[in-house]
Tab-separated table of C-alpha atoms in Angstrom:
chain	number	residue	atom	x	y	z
A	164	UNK	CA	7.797	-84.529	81.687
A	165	UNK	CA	8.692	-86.218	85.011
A	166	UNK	CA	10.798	-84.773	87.606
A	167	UNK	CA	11.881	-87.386	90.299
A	168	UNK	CA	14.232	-87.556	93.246
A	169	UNK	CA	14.289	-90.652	94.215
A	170	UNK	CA	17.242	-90.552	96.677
A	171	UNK	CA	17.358	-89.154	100.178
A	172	UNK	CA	20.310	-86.844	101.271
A	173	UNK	CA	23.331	-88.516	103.002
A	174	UNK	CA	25.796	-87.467	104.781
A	175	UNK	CA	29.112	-89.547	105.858
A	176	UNK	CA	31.463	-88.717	108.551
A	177	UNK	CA	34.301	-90.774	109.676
A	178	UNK	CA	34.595	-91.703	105.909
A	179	UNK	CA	37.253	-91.025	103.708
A	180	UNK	CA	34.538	-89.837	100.861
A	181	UNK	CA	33.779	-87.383	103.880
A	182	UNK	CA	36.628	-85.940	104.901
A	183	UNK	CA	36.651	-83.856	101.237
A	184	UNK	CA	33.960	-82.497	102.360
A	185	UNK	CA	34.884	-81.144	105.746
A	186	UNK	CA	35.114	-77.165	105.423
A	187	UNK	CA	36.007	-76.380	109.068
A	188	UNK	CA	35.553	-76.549	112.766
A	189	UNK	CA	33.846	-75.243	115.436
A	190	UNK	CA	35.274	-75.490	119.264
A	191	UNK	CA	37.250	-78.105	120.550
A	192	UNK	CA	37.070	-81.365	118.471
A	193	UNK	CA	33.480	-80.488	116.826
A	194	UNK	CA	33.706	-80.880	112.679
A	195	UNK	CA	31.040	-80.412	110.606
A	196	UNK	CA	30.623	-81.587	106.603
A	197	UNK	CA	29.281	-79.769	103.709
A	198	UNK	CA	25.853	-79.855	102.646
A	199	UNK	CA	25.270	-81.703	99.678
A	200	UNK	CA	25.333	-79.870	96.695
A	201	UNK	CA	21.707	-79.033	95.412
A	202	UNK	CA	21.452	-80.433	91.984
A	203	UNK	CA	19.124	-80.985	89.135
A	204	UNK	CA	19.387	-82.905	85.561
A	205	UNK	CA	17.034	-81.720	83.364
A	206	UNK	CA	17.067	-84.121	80.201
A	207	UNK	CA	15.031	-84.009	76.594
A	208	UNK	CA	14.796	-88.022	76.711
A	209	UNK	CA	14.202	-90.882	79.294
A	210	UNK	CA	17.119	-91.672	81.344
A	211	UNK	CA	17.076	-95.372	80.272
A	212	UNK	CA	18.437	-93.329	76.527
A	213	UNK	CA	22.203	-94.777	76.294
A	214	UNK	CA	24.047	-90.813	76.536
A	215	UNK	CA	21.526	-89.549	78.982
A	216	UNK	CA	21.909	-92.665	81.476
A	217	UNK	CA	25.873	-91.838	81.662
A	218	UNK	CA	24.917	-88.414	82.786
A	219	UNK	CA	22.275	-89.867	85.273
A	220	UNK	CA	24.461	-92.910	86.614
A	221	UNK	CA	27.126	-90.400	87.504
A	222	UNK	CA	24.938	-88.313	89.515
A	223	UNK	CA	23.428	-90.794	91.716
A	224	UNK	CA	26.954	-92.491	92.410
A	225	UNK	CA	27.570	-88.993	93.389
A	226	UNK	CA	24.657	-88.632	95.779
A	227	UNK	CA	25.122	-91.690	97.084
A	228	UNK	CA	28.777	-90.685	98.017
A	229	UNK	CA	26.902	-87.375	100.037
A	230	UNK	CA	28.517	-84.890	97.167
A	231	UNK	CA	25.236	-83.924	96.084
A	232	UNK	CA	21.576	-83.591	96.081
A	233	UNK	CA	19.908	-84.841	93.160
A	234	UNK	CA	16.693	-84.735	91.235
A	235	UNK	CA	16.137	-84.575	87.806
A	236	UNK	CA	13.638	-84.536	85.284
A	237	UNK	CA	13.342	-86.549	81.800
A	238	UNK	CA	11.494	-86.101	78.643
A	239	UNK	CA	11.474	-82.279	78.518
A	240	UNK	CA	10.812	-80.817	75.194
A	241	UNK	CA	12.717	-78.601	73.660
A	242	UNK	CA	10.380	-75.773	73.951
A	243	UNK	CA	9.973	-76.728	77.975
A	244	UNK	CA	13.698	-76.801	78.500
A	245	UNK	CA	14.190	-73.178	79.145
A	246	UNK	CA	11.065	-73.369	81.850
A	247	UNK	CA	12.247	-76.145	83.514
A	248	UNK	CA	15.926	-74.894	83.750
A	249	UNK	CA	14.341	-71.506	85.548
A	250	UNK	CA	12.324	-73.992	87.975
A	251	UNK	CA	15.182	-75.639	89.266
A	252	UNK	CA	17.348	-72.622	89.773
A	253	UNK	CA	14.475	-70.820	91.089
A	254	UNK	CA	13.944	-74.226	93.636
A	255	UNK	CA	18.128	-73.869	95.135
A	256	UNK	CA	19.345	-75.582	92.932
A	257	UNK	CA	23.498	-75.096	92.688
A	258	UNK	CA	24.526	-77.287	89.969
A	259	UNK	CA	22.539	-77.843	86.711
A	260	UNK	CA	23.170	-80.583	84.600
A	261	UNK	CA	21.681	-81.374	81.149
A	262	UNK	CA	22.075	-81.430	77.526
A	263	UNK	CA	21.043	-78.546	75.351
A	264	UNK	CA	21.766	-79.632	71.685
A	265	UNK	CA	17.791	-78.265	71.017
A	266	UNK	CA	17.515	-75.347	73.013
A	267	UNK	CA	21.526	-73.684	72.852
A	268	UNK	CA	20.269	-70.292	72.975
A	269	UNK	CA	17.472	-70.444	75.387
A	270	UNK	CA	19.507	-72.788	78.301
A	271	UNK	CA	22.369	-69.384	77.798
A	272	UNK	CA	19.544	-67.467	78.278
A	273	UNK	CA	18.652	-68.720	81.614
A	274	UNK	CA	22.037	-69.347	82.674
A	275	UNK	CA	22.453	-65.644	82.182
A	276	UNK	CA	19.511	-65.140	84.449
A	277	UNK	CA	21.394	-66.891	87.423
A	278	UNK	CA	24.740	-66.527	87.512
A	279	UNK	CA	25.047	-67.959	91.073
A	280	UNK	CA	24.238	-71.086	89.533
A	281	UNK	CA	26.761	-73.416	87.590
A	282	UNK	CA	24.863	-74.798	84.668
A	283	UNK	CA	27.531	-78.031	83.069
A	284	UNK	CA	25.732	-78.731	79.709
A	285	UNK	CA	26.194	-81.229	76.663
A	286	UNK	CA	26.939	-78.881	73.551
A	287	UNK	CA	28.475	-79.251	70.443
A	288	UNK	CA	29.217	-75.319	70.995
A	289	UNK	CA	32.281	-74.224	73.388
A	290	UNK	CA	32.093	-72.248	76.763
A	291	UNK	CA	31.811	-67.891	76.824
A	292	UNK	CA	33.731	-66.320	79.002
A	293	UNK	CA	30.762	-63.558	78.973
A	294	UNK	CA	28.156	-66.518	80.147
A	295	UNK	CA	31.016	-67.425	83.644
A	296	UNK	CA	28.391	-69.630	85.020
A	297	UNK	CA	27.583	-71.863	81.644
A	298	UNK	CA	30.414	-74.816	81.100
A	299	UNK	CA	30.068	-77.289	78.109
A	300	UNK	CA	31.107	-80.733	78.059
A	301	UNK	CA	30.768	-83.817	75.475
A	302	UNK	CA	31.215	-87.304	74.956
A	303	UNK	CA	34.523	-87.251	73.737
A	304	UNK	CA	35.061	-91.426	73.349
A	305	UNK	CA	36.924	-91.271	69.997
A	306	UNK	CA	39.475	-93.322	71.908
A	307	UNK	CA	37.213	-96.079	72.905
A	308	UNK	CA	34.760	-95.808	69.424
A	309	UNK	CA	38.569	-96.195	67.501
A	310	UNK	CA	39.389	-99.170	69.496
A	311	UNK	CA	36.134	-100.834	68.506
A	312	UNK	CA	36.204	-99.913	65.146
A	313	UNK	CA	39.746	-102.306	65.049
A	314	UNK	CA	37.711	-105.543	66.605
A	315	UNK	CA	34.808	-104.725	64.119
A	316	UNK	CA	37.328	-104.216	60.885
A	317	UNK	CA	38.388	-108.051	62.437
A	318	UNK	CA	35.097	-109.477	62.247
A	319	UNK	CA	33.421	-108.451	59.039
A	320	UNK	CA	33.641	-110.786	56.127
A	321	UNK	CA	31.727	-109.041	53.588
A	322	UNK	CA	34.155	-105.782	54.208
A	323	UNK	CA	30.417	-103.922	54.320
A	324	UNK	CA	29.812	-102.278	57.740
A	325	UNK	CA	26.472	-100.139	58.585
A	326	UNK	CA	26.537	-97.295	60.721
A	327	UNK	CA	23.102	-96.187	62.197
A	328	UNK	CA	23.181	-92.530	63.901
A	329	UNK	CA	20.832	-90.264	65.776
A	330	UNK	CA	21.740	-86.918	64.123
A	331	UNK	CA	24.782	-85.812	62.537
A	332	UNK	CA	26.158	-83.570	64.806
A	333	UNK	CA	29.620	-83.672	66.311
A	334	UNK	CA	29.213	-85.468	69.228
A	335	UNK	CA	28.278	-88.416	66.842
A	336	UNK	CA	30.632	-87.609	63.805
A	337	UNK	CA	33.654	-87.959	65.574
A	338	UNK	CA	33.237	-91.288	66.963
A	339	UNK	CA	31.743	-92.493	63.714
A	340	UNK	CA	34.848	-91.142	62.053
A	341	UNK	CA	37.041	-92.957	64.495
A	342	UNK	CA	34.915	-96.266	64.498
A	343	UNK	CA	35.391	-96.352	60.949
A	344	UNK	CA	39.554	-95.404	61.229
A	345	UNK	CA	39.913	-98.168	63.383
A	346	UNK	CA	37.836	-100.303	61.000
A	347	UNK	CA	40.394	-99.351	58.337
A	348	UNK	CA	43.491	-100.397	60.436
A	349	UNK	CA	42.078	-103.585	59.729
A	350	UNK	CA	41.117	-103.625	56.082
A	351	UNK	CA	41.783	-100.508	54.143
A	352	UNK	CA	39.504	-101.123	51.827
A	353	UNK	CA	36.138	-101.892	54.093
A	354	UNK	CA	32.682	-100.148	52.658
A	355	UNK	CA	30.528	-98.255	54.771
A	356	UNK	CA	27.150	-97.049	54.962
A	357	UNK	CA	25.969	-94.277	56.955
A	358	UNK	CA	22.297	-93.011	57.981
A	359	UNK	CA	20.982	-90.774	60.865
A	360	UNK	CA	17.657	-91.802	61.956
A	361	UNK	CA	16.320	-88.250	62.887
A	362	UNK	CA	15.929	-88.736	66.575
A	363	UNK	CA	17.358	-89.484	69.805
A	364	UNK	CA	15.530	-92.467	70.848
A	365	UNK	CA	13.725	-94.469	68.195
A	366	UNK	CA	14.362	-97.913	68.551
A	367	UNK	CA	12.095	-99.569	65.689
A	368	UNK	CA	13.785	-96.674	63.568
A	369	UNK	CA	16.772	-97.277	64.061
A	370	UNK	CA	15.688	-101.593	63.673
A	371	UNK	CA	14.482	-100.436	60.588
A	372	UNK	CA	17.063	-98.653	58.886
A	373	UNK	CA	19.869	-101.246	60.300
A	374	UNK	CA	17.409	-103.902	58.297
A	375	UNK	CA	17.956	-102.147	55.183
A	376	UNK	CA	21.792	-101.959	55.468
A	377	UNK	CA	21.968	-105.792	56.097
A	378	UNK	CA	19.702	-106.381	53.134
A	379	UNK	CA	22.732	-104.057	51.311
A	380	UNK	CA	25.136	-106.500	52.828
A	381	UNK	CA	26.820	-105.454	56.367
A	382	UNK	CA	27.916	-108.151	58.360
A	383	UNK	CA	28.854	-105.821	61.369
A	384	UNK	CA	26.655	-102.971	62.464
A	385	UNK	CA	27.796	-99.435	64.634
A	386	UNK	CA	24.527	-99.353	66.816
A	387	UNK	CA	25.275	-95.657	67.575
A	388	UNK	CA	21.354	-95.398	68.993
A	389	UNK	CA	19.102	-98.264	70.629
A	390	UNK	CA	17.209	-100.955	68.232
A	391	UNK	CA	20.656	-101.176	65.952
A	392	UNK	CA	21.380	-104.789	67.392
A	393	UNK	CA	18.074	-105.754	67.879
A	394	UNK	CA	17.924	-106.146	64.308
A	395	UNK	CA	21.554	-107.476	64.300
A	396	UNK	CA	20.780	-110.403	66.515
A	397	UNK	CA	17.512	-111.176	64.679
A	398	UNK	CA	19.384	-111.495	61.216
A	399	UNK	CA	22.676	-113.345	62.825
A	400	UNK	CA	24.879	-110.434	62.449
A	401	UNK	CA	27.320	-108.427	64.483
A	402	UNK	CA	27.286	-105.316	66.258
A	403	UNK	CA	29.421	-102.634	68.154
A	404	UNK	CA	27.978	-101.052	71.036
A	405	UNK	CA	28.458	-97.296	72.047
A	406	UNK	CA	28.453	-95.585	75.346
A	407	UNK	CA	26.493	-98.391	77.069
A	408	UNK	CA	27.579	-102.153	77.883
A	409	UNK	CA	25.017	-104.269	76.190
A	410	UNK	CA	27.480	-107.394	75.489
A	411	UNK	CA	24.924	-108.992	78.404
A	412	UNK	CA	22.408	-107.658	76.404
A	413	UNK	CA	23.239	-109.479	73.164
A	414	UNK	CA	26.062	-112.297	73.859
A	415	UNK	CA	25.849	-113.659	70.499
A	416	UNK	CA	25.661	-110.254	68.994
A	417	UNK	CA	27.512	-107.224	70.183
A	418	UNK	CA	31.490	-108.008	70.241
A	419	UNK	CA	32.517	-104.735	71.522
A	420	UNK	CA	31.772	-101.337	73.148
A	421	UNK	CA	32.977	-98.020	73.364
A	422	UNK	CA	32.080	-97.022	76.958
A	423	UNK	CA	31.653	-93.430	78.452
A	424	UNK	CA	32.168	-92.366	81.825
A	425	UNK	CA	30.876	-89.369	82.729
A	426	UNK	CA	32.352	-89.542	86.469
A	427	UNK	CA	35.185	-87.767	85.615
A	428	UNK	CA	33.212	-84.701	84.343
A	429	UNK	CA	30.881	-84.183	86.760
A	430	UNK	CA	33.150	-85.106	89.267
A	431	UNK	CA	35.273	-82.071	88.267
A	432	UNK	CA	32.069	-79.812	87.904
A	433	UNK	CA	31.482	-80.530	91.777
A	434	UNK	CA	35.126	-80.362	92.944
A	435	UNK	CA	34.347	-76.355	91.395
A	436	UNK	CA	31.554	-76.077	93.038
A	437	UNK	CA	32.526	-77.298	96.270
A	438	UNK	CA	35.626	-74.880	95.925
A	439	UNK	CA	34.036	-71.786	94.551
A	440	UNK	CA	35.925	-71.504	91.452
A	441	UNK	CA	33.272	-72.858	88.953
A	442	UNK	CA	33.715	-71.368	85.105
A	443	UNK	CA	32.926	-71.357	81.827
A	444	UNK	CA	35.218	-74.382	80.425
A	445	UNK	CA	35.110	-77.016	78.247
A	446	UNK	CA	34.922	-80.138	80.110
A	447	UNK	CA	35.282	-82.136	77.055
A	448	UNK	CA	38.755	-83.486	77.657
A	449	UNK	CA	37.721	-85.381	81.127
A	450	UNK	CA	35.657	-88.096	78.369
A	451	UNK	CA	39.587	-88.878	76.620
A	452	UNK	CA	40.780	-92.494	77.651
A	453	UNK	CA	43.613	-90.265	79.409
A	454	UNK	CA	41.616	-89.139	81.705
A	455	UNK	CA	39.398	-92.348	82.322
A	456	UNK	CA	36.379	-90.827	80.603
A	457	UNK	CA	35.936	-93.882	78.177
A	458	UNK	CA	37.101	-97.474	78.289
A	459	UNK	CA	37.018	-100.190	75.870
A	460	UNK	CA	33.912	-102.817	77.686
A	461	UNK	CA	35.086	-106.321	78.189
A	462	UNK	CA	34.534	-108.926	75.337
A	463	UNK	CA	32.568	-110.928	77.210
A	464	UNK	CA	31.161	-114.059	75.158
A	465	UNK	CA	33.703	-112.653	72.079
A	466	UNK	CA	36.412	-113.084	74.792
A	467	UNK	CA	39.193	-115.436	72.230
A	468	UNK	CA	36.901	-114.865	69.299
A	469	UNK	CA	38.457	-111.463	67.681
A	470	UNK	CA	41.659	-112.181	65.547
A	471	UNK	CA	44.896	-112.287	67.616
A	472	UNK	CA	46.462	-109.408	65.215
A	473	UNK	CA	43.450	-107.191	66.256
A	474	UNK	CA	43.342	-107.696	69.714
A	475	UNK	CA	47.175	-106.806	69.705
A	476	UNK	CA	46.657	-103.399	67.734
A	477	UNK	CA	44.066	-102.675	70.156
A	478	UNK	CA	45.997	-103.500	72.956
A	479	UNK	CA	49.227	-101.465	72.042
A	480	UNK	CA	47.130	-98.583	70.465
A	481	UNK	CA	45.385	-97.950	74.169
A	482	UNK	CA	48.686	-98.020	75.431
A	483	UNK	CA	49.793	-95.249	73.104
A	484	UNK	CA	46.499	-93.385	73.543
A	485	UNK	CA	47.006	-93.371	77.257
A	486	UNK	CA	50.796	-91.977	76.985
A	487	UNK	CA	49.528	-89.592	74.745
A	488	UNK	CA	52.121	-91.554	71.786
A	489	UNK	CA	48.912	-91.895	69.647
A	490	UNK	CA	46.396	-89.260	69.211
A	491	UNK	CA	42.885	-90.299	67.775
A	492	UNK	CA	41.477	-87.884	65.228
A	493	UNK	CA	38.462	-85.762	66.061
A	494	UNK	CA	36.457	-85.679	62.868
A	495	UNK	CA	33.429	-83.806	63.484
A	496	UNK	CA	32.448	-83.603	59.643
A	497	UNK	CA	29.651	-85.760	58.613
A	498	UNK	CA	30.440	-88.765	57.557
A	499	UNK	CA	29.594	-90.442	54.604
A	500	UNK	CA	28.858	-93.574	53.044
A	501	UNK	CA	31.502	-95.184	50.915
């Protein structure tokens, strides 16, 4: 486990990022700012991990604007987590970030133990109004993931797409679901196949098992977990990227990406915080494309190389998703192989 803060506090006056924070003033002409919110992310993998480093890049782009305090600490097990969550709350700490898929129970547990702390959490459970202090949020990028799943449906010649996973859990069913929806705009009649590698971050896992599908005949691979395109670019097939931009990455290789942004979350969580009227909510809904939460990454190198007839579904389709015209299913049934 490794707990770092590698940031110093700021504070910014005669900004416009300050003035939210100015809470009142004392004699004539004399203002004074809010302390930055103490805060903590305690996470079960490295922060380099795609979902993680979302979580992690939102944090410090809120310390750096003075909103908060930040340290965190990566690689917990799941039998630490509940330890480490009572460390930080014991050390100040005001806001709690993390992601509890391994360790529901115990993370409520604690939460329970400190309800002057706001503890926002990845789940695929919802909120308790008993548990005030506890708030749940997810990547909810079925937007984005549909999107991409058009472009990819565009590409593939042998109508035989892979899908590589983590787990099957809902946070990864859904956008599978709506990867392979979009896919299916394209060509109804598409075959998929669909694994879960059993972990969060195995790379030469995941290399491994997106190997296999090639050998079964995918052209296009859903590299739902790190390693998936590595094994696409070294056989000379495609690949659709998910939460992360790797186009940079792999410029021959990944076409498209759904992205998460986890600004609008967190920034929400702190705007609570700040105010006093943090609860038990589902933050969920700040991930839609509505709410700026997930964005289709730029083609990059593929930029002219998707199909016309795709790139104009996907183009009038985010238009409809963002007027709330068009309304992405949210599948959180495992999926299956065709």
């Amino acid at each position: 486990m490794k707990i770092t803060n590698k940031m110093n506090r700021r504070h910014f006056l005669g900004t416009s990022a300050a003035t939210s924070l100015l809470i009142g003033t004392v004699g004539a002409g004399r203002v004074f700012a809010a302390e930055p919110i103490k805060t903590a992310g305690v996470y079960t993998v490295p922060v380099e991990q795609q979902w993680v480093s979302r979580i992690h890049k939102a944090a410090v782009t809120a310390q750096d604007r003075g909103d908060i305090d930040y340290s965190f600490s990566e690689n917990v097990s799941n039998t630490d987590y509940a330890r480490v969550l009572r460390e930080y709350a014991e050390a100040g700490n005001k806001l709690i970030i993390g992601e509890v898929f391994g360790a529901e129970q115990e993370a409520r547990e604690v939460a329970a133990e400190y309800p002057d702390v706001a503890f926002l959490m990845g789940s695929s459970f919802k909120e308790d109004a008993a548990l005030p202090n506890f708030a749940v949020f997810d990547n909810y990028i079925q937007d984005a993931s549909y999107l991409s799943g058009i472009i990819a449906g565009s590409m593939t010649e042998s109508g035989n797409i892979g899908l590589v996973g983590g787990f099957p859990i809902p946070e990864v069913n859904r956008l599978m679901h709506a990867f392979m929806a979009g896919a299916k705009e394209m060509n109804p009649d598409i075959k998929f196949q669909v694994s879960f590698i059993g972990s969060w971050f195995d790379p030469p896992k995941a290399k491994e098992t997106a190997f296999a599908m090639i050998e079964n005949g995918a052209d296009v691979l859903y590299a739902e977990r790190f390693g998936v395109s590595d094994a696409a670019k070294e056989k000379g097939v495609l690949a659709i990227g998910n939460v992360i931009d790797t186009q940079a990455e792999y410029p021959e290789t990944v076409v498209a990406s759904a992205i998460w942004h986890f600004e609008p979350t967190l920034d929400k969580a702190i705007a609570e915080v700040q105010a006093g009227s943090f609860k038990a909510a589902d933050y969920g809904v700040y991930s839609f494309m509505g709410e700026g939460g997930t964005t289709l990454a730029p083609l990059g190198t593929f930029e002219g190389k998707v199909p016309a007839e795709a790139m104009d579904l996907v183009k009038s389709r985010e238009a409809e998703i963002k007027s709330g015209a068009y309304t992405v299913e949210i599948n959180d049934a495992e999926p299956k192989s065709s």
